[in-house]
XYZ file of C-alpha atoms in Angstrom:
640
model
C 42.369 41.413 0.797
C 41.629 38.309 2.516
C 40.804 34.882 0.266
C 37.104 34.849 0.495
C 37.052 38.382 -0.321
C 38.980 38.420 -3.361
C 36.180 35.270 -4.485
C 33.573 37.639 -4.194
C 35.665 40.197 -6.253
C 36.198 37.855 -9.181
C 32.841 37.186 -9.284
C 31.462 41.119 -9.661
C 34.055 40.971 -11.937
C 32.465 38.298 -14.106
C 28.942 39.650 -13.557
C 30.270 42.581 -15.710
C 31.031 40.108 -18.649
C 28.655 39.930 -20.931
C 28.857 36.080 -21.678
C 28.991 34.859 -18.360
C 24.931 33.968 -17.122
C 24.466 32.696 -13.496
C 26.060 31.445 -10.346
C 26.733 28.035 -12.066
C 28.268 29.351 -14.944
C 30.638 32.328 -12.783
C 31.806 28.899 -10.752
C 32.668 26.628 -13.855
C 34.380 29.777 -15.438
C 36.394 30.462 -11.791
C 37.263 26.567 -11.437
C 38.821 25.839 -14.760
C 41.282 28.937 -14.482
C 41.645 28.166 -10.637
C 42.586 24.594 -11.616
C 45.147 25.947 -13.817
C 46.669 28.384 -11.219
C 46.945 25.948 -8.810
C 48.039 23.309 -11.413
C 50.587 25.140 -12.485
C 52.507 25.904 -8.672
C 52.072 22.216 -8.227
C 53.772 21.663 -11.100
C 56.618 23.974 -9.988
C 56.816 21.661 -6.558
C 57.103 18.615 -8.628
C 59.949 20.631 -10.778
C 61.563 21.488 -8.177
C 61.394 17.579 -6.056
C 62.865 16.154 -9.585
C 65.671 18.329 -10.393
C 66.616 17.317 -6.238
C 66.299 13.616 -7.317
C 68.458 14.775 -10.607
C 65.031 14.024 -13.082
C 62.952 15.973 -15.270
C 59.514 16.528 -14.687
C 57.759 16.707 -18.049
C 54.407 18.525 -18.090
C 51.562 17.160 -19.649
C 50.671 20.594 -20.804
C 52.608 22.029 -24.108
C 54.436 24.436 -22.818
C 52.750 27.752 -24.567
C 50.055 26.759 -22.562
C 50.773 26.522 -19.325
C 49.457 28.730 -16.799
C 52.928 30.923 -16.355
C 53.392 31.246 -19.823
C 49.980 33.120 -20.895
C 48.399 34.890 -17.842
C 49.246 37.522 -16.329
C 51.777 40.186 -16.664
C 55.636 39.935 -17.518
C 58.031 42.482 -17.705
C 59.026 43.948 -20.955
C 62.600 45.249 -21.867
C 62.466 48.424 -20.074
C 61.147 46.322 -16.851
C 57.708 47.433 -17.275
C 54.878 44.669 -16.804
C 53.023 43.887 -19.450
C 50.434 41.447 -20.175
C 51.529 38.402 -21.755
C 48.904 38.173 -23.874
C 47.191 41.920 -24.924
C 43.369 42.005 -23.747
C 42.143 42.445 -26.677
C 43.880 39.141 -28.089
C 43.063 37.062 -24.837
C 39.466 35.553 -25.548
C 40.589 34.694 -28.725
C 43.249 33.126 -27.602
C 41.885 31.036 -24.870
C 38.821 29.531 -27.237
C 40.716 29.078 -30.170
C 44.544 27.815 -29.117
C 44.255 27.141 -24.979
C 40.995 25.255 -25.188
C 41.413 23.372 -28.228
C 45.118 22.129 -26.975
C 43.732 21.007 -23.960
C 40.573 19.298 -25.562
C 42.176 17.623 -28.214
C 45.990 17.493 -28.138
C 46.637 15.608 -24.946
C 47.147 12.060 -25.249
C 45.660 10.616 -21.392
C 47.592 7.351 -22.517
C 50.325 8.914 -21.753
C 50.645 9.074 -18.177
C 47.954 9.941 -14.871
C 48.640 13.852 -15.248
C 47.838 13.980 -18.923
C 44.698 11.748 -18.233
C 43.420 14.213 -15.599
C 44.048 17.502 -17.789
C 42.488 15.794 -20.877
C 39.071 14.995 -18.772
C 39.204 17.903 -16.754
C 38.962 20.137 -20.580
C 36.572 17.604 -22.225
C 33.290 18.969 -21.594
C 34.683 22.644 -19.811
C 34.006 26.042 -21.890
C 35.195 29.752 -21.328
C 32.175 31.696 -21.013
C 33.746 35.339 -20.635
C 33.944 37.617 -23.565
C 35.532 40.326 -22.093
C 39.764 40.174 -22.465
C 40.185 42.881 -19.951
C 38.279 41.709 -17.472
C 39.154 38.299 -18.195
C 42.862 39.553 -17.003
C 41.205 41.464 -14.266
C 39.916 37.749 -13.022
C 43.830 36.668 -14.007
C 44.939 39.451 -11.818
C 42.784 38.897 -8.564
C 44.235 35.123 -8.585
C 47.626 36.251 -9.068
C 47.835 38.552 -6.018
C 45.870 36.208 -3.594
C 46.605 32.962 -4.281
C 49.541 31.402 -3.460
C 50.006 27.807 -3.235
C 53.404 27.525 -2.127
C 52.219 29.281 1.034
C 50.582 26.288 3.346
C 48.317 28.719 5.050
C 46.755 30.494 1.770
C 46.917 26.414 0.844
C 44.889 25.565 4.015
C 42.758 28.846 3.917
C 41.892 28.322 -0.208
C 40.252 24.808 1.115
C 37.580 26.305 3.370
C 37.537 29.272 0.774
C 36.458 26.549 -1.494
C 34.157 24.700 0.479
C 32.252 28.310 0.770
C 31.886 27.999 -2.586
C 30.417 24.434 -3.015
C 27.945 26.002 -0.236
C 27.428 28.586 -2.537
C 25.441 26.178 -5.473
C 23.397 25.525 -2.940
C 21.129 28.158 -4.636
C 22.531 28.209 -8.210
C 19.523 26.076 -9.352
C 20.536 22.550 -10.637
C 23.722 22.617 -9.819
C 22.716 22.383 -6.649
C 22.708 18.849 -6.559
C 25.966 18.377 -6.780
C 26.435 19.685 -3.184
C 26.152 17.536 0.518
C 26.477 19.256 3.557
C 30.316 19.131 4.881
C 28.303 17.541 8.568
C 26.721 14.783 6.898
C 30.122 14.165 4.890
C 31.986 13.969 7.893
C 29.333 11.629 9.912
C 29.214 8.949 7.225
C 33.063 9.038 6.641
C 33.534 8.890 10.362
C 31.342 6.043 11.077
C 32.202 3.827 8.083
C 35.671 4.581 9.282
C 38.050 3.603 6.197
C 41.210 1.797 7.842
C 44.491 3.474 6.019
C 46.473 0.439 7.865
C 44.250 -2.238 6.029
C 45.009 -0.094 2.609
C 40.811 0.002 2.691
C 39.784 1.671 -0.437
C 36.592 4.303 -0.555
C 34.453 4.910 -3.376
C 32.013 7.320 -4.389
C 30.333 6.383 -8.023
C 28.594 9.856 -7.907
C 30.857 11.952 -6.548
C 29.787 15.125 -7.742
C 32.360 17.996 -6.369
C 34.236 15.085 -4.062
C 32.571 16.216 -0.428
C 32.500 12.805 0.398
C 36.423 11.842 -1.158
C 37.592 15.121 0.750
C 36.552 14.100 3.951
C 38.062 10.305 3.702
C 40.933 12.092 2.978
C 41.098 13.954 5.875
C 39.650 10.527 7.760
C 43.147 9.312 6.975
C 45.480 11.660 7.643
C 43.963 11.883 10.769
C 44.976 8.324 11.293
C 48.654 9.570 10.325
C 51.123 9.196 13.515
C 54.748 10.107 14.169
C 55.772 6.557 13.323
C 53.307 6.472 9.805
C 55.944 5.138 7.212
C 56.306 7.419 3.743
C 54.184 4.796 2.191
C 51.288 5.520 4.418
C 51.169 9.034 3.343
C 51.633 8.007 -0.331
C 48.293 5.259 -0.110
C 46.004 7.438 0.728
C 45.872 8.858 -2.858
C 45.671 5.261 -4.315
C 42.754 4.492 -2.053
C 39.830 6.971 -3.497
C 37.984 6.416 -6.227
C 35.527 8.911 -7.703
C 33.287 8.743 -10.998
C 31.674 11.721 -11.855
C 28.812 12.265 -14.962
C 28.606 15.765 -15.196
C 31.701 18.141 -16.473
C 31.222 21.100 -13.950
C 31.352 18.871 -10.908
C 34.290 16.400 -11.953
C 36.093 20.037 -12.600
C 35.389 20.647 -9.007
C 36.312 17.505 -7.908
C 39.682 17.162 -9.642
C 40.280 21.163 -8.414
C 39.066 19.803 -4.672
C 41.679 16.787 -4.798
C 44.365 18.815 -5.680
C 43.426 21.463 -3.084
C 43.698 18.332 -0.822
C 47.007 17.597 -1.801
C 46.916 14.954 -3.801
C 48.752 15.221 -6.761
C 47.079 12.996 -9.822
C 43.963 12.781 -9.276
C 43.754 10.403 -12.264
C 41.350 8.036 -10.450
C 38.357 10.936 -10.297
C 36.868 9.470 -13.786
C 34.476 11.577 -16.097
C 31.948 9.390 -17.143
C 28.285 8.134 -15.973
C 29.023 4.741 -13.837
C 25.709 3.603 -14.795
C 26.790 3.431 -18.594
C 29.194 0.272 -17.691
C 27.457 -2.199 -18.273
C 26.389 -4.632 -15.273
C 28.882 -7.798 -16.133
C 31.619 -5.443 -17.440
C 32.244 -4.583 -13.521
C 35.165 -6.908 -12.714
C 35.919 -8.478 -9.398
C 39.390 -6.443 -8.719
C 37.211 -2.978 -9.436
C 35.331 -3.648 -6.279
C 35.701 -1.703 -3.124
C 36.188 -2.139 0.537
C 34.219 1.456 1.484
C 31.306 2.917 -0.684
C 30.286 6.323 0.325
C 27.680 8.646 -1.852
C 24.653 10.526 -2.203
C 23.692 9.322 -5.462
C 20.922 11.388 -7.231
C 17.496 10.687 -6.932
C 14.727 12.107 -8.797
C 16.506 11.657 -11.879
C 16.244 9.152 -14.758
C 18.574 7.818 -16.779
C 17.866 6.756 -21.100
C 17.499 3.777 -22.211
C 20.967 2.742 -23.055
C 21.587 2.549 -19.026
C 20.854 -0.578 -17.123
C 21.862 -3.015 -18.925
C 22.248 -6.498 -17.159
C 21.196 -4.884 -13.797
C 18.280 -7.306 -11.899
C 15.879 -4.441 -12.793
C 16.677 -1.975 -15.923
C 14.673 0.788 -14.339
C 15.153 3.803 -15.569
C 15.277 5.720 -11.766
C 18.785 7.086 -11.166
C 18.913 6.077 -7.505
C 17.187 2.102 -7.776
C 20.140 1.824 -10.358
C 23.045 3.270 -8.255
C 21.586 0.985 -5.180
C 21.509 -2.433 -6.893
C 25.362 -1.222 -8.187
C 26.766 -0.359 -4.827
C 25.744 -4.259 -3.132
C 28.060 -5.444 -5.929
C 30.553 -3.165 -6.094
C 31.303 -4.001 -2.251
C 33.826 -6.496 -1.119
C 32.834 -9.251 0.869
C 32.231 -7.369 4.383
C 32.547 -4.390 2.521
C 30.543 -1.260 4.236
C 28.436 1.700 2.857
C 26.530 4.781 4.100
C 24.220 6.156 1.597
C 21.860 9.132 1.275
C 18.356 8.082 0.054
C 15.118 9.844 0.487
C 12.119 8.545 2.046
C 10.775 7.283 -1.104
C 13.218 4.887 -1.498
C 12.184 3.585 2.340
C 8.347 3.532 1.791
C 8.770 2.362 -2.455
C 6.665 -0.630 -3.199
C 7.274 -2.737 -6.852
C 10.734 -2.389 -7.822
C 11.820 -0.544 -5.163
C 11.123 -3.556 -2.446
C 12.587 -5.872 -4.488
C 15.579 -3.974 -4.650
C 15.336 -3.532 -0.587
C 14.846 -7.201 -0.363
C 17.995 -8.025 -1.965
C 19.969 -5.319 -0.188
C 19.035 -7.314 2.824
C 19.704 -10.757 1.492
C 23.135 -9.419 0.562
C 23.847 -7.081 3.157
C 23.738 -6.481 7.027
C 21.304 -3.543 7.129
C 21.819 -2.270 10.750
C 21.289 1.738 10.616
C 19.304 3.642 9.079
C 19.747 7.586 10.351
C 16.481 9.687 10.248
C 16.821 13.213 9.301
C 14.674 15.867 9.488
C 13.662 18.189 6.713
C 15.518 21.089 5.353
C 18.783 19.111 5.126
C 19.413 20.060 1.613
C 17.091 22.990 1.666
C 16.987 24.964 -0.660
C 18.021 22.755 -3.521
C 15.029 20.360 -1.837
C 13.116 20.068 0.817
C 12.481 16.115 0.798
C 13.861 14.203 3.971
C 16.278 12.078 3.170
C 17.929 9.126 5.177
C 21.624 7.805 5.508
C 21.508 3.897 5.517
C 24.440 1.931 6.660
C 25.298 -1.782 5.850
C 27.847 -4.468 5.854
C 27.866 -6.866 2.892
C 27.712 -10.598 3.749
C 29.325 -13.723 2.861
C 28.113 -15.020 -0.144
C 25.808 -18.191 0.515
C 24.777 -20.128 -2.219
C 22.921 -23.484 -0.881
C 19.634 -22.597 -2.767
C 17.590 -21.021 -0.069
C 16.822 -17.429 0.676
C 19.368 -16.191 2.705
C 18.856 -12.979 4.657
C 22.389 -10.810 6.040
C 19.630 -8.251 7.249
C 17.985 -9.421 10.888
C 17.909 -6.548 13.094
C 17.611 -2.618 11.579
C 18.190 -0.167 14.221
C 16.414 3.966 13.326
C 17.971 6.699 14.640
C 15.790 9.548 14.607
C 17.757 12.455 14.211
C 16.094 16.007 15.967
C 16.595 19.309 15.205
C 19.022 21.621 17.372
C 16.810 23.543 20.017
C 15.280 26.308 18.619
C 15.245 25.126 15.102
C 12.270 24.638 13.446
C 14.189 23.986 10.321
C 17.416 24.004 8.423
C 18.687 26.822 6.015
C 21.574 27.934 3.921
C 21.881 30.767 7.038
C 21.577 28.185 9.253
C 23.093 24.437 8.116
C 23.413 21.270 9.905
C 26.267 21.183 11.838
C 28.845 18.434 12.663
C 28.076 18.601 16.091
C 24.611 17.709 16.373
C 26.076 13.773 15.457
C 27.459 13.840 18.968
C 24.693 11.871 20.482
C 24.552 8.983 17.443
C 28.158 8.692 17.371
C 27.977 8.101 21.455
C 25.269 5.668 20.768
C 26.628 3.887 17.908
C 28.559 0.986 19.101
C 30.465 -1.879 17.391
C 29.492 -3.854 14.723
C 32.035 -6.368 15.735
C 29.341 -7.223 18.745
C 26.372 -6.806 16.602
C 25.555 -3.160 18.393
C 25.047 -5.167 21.669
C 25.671 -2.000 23.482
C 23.270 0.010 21.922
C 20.224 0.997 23.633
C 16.607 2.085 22.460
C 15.688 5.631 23.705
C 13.565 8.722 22.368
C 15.043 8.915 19.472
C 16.628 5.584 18.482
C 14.497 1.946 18.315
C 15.075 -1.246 16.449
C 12.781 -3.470 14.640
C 13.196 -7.371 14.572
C 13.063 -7.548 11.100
C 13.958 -11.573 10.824
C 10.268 -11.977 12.635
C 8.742 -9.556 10.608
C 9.657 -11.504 7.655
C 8.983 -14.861 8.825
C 5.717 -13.822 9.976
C 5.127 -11.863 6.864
C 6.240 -15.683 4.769
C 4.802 -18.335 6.849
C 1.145 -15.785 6.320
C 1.712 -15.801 2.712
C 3.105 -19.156 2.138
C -0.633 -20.601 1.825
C -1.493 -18.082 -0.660
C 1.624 -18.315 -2.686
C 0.759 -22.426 -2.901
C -2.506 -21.705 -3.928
C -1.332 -19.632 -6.857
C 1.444 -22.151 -7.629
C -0.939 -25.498 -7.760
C -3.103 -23.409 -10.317
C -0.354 -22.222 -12.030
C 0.291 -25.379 -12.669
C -2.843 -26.885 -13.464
C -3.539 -24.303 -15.558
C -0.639 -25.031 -17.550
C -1.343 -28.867 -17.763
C -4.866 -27.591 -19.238
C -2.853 -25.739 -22.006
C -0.887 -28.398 -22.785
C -3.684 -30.978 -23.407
C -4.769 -28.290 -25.661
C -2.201 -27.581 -27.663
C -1.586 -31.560 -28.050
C -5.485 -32.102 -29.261
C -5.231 -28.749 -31.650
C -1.849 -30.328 -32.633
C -3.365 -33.758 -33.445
C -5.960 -31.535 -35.826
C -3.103 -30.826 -38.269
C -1.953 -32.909 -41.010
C -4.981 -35.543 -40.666
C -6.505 -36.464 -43.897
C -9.324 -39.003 -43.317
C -11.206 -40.831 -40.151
C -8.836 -42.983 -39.700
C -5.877 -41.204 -38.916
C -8.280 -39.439 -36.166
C -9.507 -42.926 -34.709
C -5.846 -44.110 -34.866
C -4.492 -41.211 -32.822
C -7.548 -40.944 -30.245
C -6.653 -44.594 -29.929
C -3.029 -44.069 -28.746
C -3.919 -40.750 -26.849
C -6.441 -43.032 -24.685
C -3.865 -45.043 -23.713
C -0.651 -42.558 -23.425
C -3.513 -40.794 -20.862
C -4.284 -43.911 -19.141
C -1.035 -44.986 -18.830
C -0.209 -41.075 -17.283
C -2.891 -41.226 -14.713
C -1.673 -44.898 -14.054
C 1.783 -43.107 -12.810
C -0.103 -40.155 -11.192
C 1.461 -37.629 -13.663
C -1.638 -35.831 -14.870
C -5.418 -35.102 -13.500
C -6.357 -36.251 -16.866
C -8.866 -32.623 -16.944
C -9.828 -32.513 -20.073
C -8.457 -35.459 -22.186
C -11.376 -37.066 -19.784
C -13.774 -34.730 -21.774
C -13.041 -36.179 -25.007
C -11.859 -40.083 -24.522
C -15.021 -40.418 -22.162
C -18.639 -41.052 -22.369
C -20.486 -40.773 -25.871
C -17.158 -39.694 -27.812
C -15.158 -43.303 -26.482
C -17.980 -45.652 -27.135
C -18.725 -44.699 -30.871
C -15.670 -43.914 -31.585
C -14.946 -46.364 -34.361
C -18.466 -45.074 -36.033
C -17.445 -41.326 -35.772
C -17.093 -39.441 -38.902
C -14.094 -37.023 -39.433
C -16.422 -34.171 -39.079
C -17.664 -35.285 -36.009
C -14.241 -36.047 -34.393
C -13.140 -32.502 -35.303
C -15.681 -30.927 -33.837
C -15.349 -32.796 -30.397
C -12.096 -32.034 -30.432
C -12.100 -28.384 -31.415
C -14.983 -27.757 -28.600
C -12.772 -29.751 -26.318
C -9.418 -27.347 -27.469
C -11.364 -24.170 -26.871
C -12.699 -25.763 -23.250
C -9.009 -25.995 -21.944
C -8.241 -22.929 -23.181
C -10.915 -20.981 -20.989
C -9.939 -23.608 -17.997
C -6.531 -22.444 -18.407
C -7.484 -18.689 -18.395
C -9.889 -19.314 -15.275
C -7.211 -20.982 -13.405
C -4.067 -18.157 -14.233
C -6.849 -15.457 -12.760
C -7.325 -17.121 -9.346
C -3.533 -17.564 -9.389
C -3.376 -14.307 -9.789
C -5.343 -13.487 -6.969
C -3.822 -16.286 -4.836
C -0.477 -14.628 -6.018
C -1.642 -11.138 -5.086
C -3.366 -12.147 -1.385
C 0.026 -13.501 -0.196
C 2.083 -10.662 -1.908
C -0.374 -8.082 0.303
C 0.445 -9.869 3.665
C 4.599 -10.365 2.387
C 5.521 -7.454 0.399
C 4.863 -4.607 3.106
C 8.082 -5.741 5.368
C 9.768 -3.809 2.779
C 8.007 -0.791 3.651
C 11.200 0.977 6.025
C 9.316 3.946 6.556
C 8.957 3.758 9.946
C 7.931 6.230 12.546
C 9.485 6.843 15.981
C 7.391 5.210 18.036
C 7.995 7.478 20.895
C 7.265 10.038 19.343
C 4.367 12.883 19.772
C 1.636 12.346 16.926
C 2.088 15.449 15.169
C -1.219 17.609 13.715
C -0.297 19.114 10.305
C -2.962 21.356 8.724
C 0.156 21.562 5.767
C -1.978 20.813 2.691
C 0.833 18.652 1.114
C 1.029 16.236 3.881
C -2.727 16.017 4.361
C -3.262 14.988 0.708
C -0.476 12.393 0.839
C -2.030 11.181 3.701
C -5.635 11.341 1.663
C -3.762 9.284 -1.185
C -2.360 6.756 1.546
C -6.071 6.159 3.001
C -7.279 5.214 -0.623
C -4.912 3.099 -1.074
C -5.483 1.487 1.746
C -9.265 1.196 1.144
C -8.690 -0.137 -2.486
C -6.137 -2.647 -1.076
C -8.642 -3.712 1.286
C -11.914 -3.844 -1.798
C -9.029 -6.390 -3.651
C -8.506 -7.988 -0.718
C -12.151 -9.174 0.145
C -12.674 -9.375 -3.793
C -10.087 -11.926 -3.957
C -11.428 -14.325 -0.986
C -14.524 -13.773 -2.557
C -13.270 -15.133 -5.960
C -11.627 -18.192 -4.218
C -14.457 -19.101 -2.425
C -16.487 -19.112 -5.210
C -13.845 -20.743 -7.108
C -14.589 -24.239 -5.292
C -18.359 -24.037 -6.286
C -18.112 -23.051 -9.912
C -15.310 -25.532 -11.253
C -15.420 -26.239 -14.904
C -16.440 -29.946 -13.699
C -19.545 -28.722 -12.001
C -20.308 -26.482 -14.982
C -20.355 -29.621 -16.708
């Protein structure tokens, strides 16, 4: 029975067992007792390299639990095979001794292999309550695994990558699972350099699709004259955090299956729980490659420090992986088009990608991609962080963003689980691609690739805006000089007992305000109200009543000036943000290609939803002119 054969086996098997509920749950159970199997014959390579080097190996296991020692058969005295452990004893056995050893008794202080063994049994469970058939499962991986023997080693990897596939339709687990093309294409075109020791991340690395295939990227960069050291980096140069328990237990079980032997630096925890200064310089990476999830949110303990605590999974990830990059540090991640199009936080966090980073690719792809755990397109952005400049302008990395639109094979009208995307369909983009060394000087715009001049988008975008954004800033300002004056008149009400304590102060306020406007450091709006006219000339006959009503009229005056003035800066502020803020907007169509009719009812009522935007952005628009041009006639002067 071949390997992918006796996969399907185990799992009829488990289907039988009464505790076991769902693809997800048949693959957790199958991974943790895989990763023990194949745990265990490494172990026996690493046993049998130290007693050549005259060492001990020293498993982190205790030794009544170790794979060889509990499952499966032995012989007995008369040479009969036996199970080591009766049926009937063996669930109770594995949830109340095997797990609890492994949860709880291993110290991951004590060395990488205990680390990886205690993580790897933190959050995993044994869902079968069946003893025989749990050593029916035991048997099948006896008989047809065999990881001493490199092809069944070699053969269990695409085995296992049949199963990733496979989650593809066990509901949420789903997410956990890229496409082994789109793996490939990012790895390949971020290229990781095993000569310049160039380490590759993934914060969400779910079951280590991404890790895998850097792995591979560097082997294949292996040569006849690759020192023993080469080979020996590459396992010190991936990185991998993982939130969830079932995919880090897929990931550890896909490292190992990729020969590398500790795969201590595939962490179980949520990235996004480190806080945002608790990152330290020497953590950052030269490589960052990821799908992070979107859709998702995160509590309210996440976030903290970030430049926006949103709660969105994937605006948190993004804002992490600019500063997790080295200087000239490169990523490729997979975002959905609502990340391109996302106004609010969303373009902030797009503008400061761009100030940060070289943003020169940004790969189309059609829909169906991750169908059927979703059906949303999704993108695969590229960029190069910058050199930091700090001379206390806005500096933009990002200048020219070149889309890549990428088409179905012919005869596709969509992608399926029957029918994937394939490695081969990145032919034409990797032909096209180019060197970044040159700035992509040899790329060329055709039907499906264009670029957009994003440096005059911007500037154009600014220098429309700038007027608008002065506006709002002059009265800003004047609006708070107008609360100031108030709060120093309503401050001078406080604490004054008879007339002439009032006449004194309005005496020295007169001339602090004359001696301001002397200097040009006030419009004098509103102290003008009350040191002026009537008020000034019989001010040594005023009574205390009379002063504190002048003044309290003149408080509450400034106070509505001051609101008047922060809602036309609003306005002001919002005009200018209408003609800046839509550069951010990278949803951007082909512009070769056909206009496409849709009678789909989903994309006609997002389109609805777009055209009343539109037409409300355009109401605010004309309501804001509106408001500034009335704004000059009606002045609290003229009201006067």
């Amino acid at each position: 029975m071949n390997l992918s054969s006796t996969i399907k086996s185990i799992q009829d098997i488990m289907r039988k067992d009464d505790g076991v509920d769902g693809d997800a749950q048949r693959l957790g159970q199958l991974t943790w007792m895989l990763f023990l199997k194949v745990f265990d014959q490494r172990e026996e390579e690493w046993e049998d390299n130290a007693t050549e080097s005259n060492t001990h190996y020293h498993s982190p296991i205790p030794e009544k639990y170790r794979w060889r020692n509990w499952a499966g058969y032995a012989a007995d005295a008369q040479g009969k095979l036996q199970p080591k452990i009766a049926p009937k004893d063996l669930i109770l056995f594995v949830n109340n001794e095997l797990f609890p050893a492994l949860k709880d008794q291993i110290d991951a202080s004590l060395s990488p292999q205990h680390k990886v063994i205690r993580e790897v049994f933190s959050d995993a469970n044994n869902y079968m309550k069946s003893g025989p058939q749990m050593l029916a499962v035991i048997e099948k991986l006896e008989e047809a695994i065999n990881f001493h023997d490199f092809t069944t080693r070699a053969n269990l990897g695409d085995v296992y990558e049949q199963m990733l596939n496979d989650l593809r339709g066990a509901g949420n687990a789903g997410e956990f699972y890229t496409p082994r093309a789109i793996t490939a294409f990012m790895v390949d075109r971020v290229n990781p350099r095993l000569n310049d020791r160039e380490t590759v991340m993934d914060p969400a690395c779910g079951t280590g699709g991404f890790l895998t295939a850097a792995i591979d990227h560097f082997r294949r960069q292996l040569t006849e004259k690759s020192s023993s050291d080469d080979k020996r980096a590459i396992e010190n140069l991936i990185r991998g955090i993982e939130k969830k328990q079932l995919p880090h237990l897929l990931c550890t079980t896909n490292m190992l299956l990729h020969g590398i032997d500790v795969p201590s630096q595939i962490e179980h925890k949520n990235t996004l729980v480190v806080g945002w200064n608790e990152w330290r310089a020497d953590q950052r990476v030269h490589c960052i490659i990821t799908n992070p999830p979107f859709g998702g949110y995160e509590d309210n303990s996440v976030g903290a420090g970030y430049h926006h605590p949103t709660k969105e999974t994937a605006d948190l990830f993004m804002q992490l992986i600019v500063k997790l990059l080295r200087e000239h540090g490169r990523a490729a991640v997979v975002l959905p088009d609502g990340f391109l199009f996302g106004d609010g936080i969303k373009a902030d966090i797009k503008k400061r990608l761009m100030q940060n980073c070289n943003l020169h690719t940004i790969i189309r792809l059609p829909k169906g991609v991750f169908a059927p755990y979703t059906t949303i397109k999704t993108n695969l952005l590229f960029f190069t962080k910058g050199h930091t400049v700090d001379d206390g302008t806005e500096h933009f990395h990002t200048d020219t963003i070149w889309f890549y639109e990428h088409p179905y094979p012919q005869g596709y009208k969509s992608y399926s689980k029957t029918k994937p995307i394939r490695l081969e369909e990145f032919q034409a983009e990797q032909a096209w691609w180019g060197n970044e060394a040159n700035d992509f000087a040899d790329r060329i715009e055709n039907e499906q690739a264009w670029k957009v001049d994003f440096k005059a988008k911007r500037l154009q975008a600014e220098a429309a805006a700038q007027p608008h954004w002065a506006k709002a800033e002059q009265l800003r300002n004047e609006a708070g000089d107008a609360r100031r004056q108030a709060k120093y008149l309503s401050d001078s009400l406080v604490g004054r007992r008879n007339d002439e304590d009032l006449v004194s102060l309005l005496r020295v306020q007169m001339n602090e305000l004359q001696a301001d406007m002397d200097r040009g450091q006030t419009t004098g709006r509103g102290y003008t109200l009350v040191l002026t006219g009537e008020l000034q000339a019989a001010i040594d006959q005023a009574t205390q009543e009379e002063i504190i009503t002048s003044l309290t009229t003149s408080v509450e005056r400034l106070r509505s000036e001051a609101d008047t003035l922060d809602l036309h800066a609003r306005d002001a502020q919002a005009a200018g943000d209408r003609l800046y803020w839509p550069i951010y907007n990278l949803d951007l169509k082909n512009p070769r290609a056909p206009q496409e009719e849709t009678h789909d009812p989903d994309v006609l009522l997002e389109k609805y939803k777009k055209l009343l935007g539109e037409i409300e952005e355009t109401q605010n628009q004309l309501k804001s002119e509106l408001a500034g041009a009335l704004a000059h006639h009606f002045t609290p002067e003229a009201s006067e």
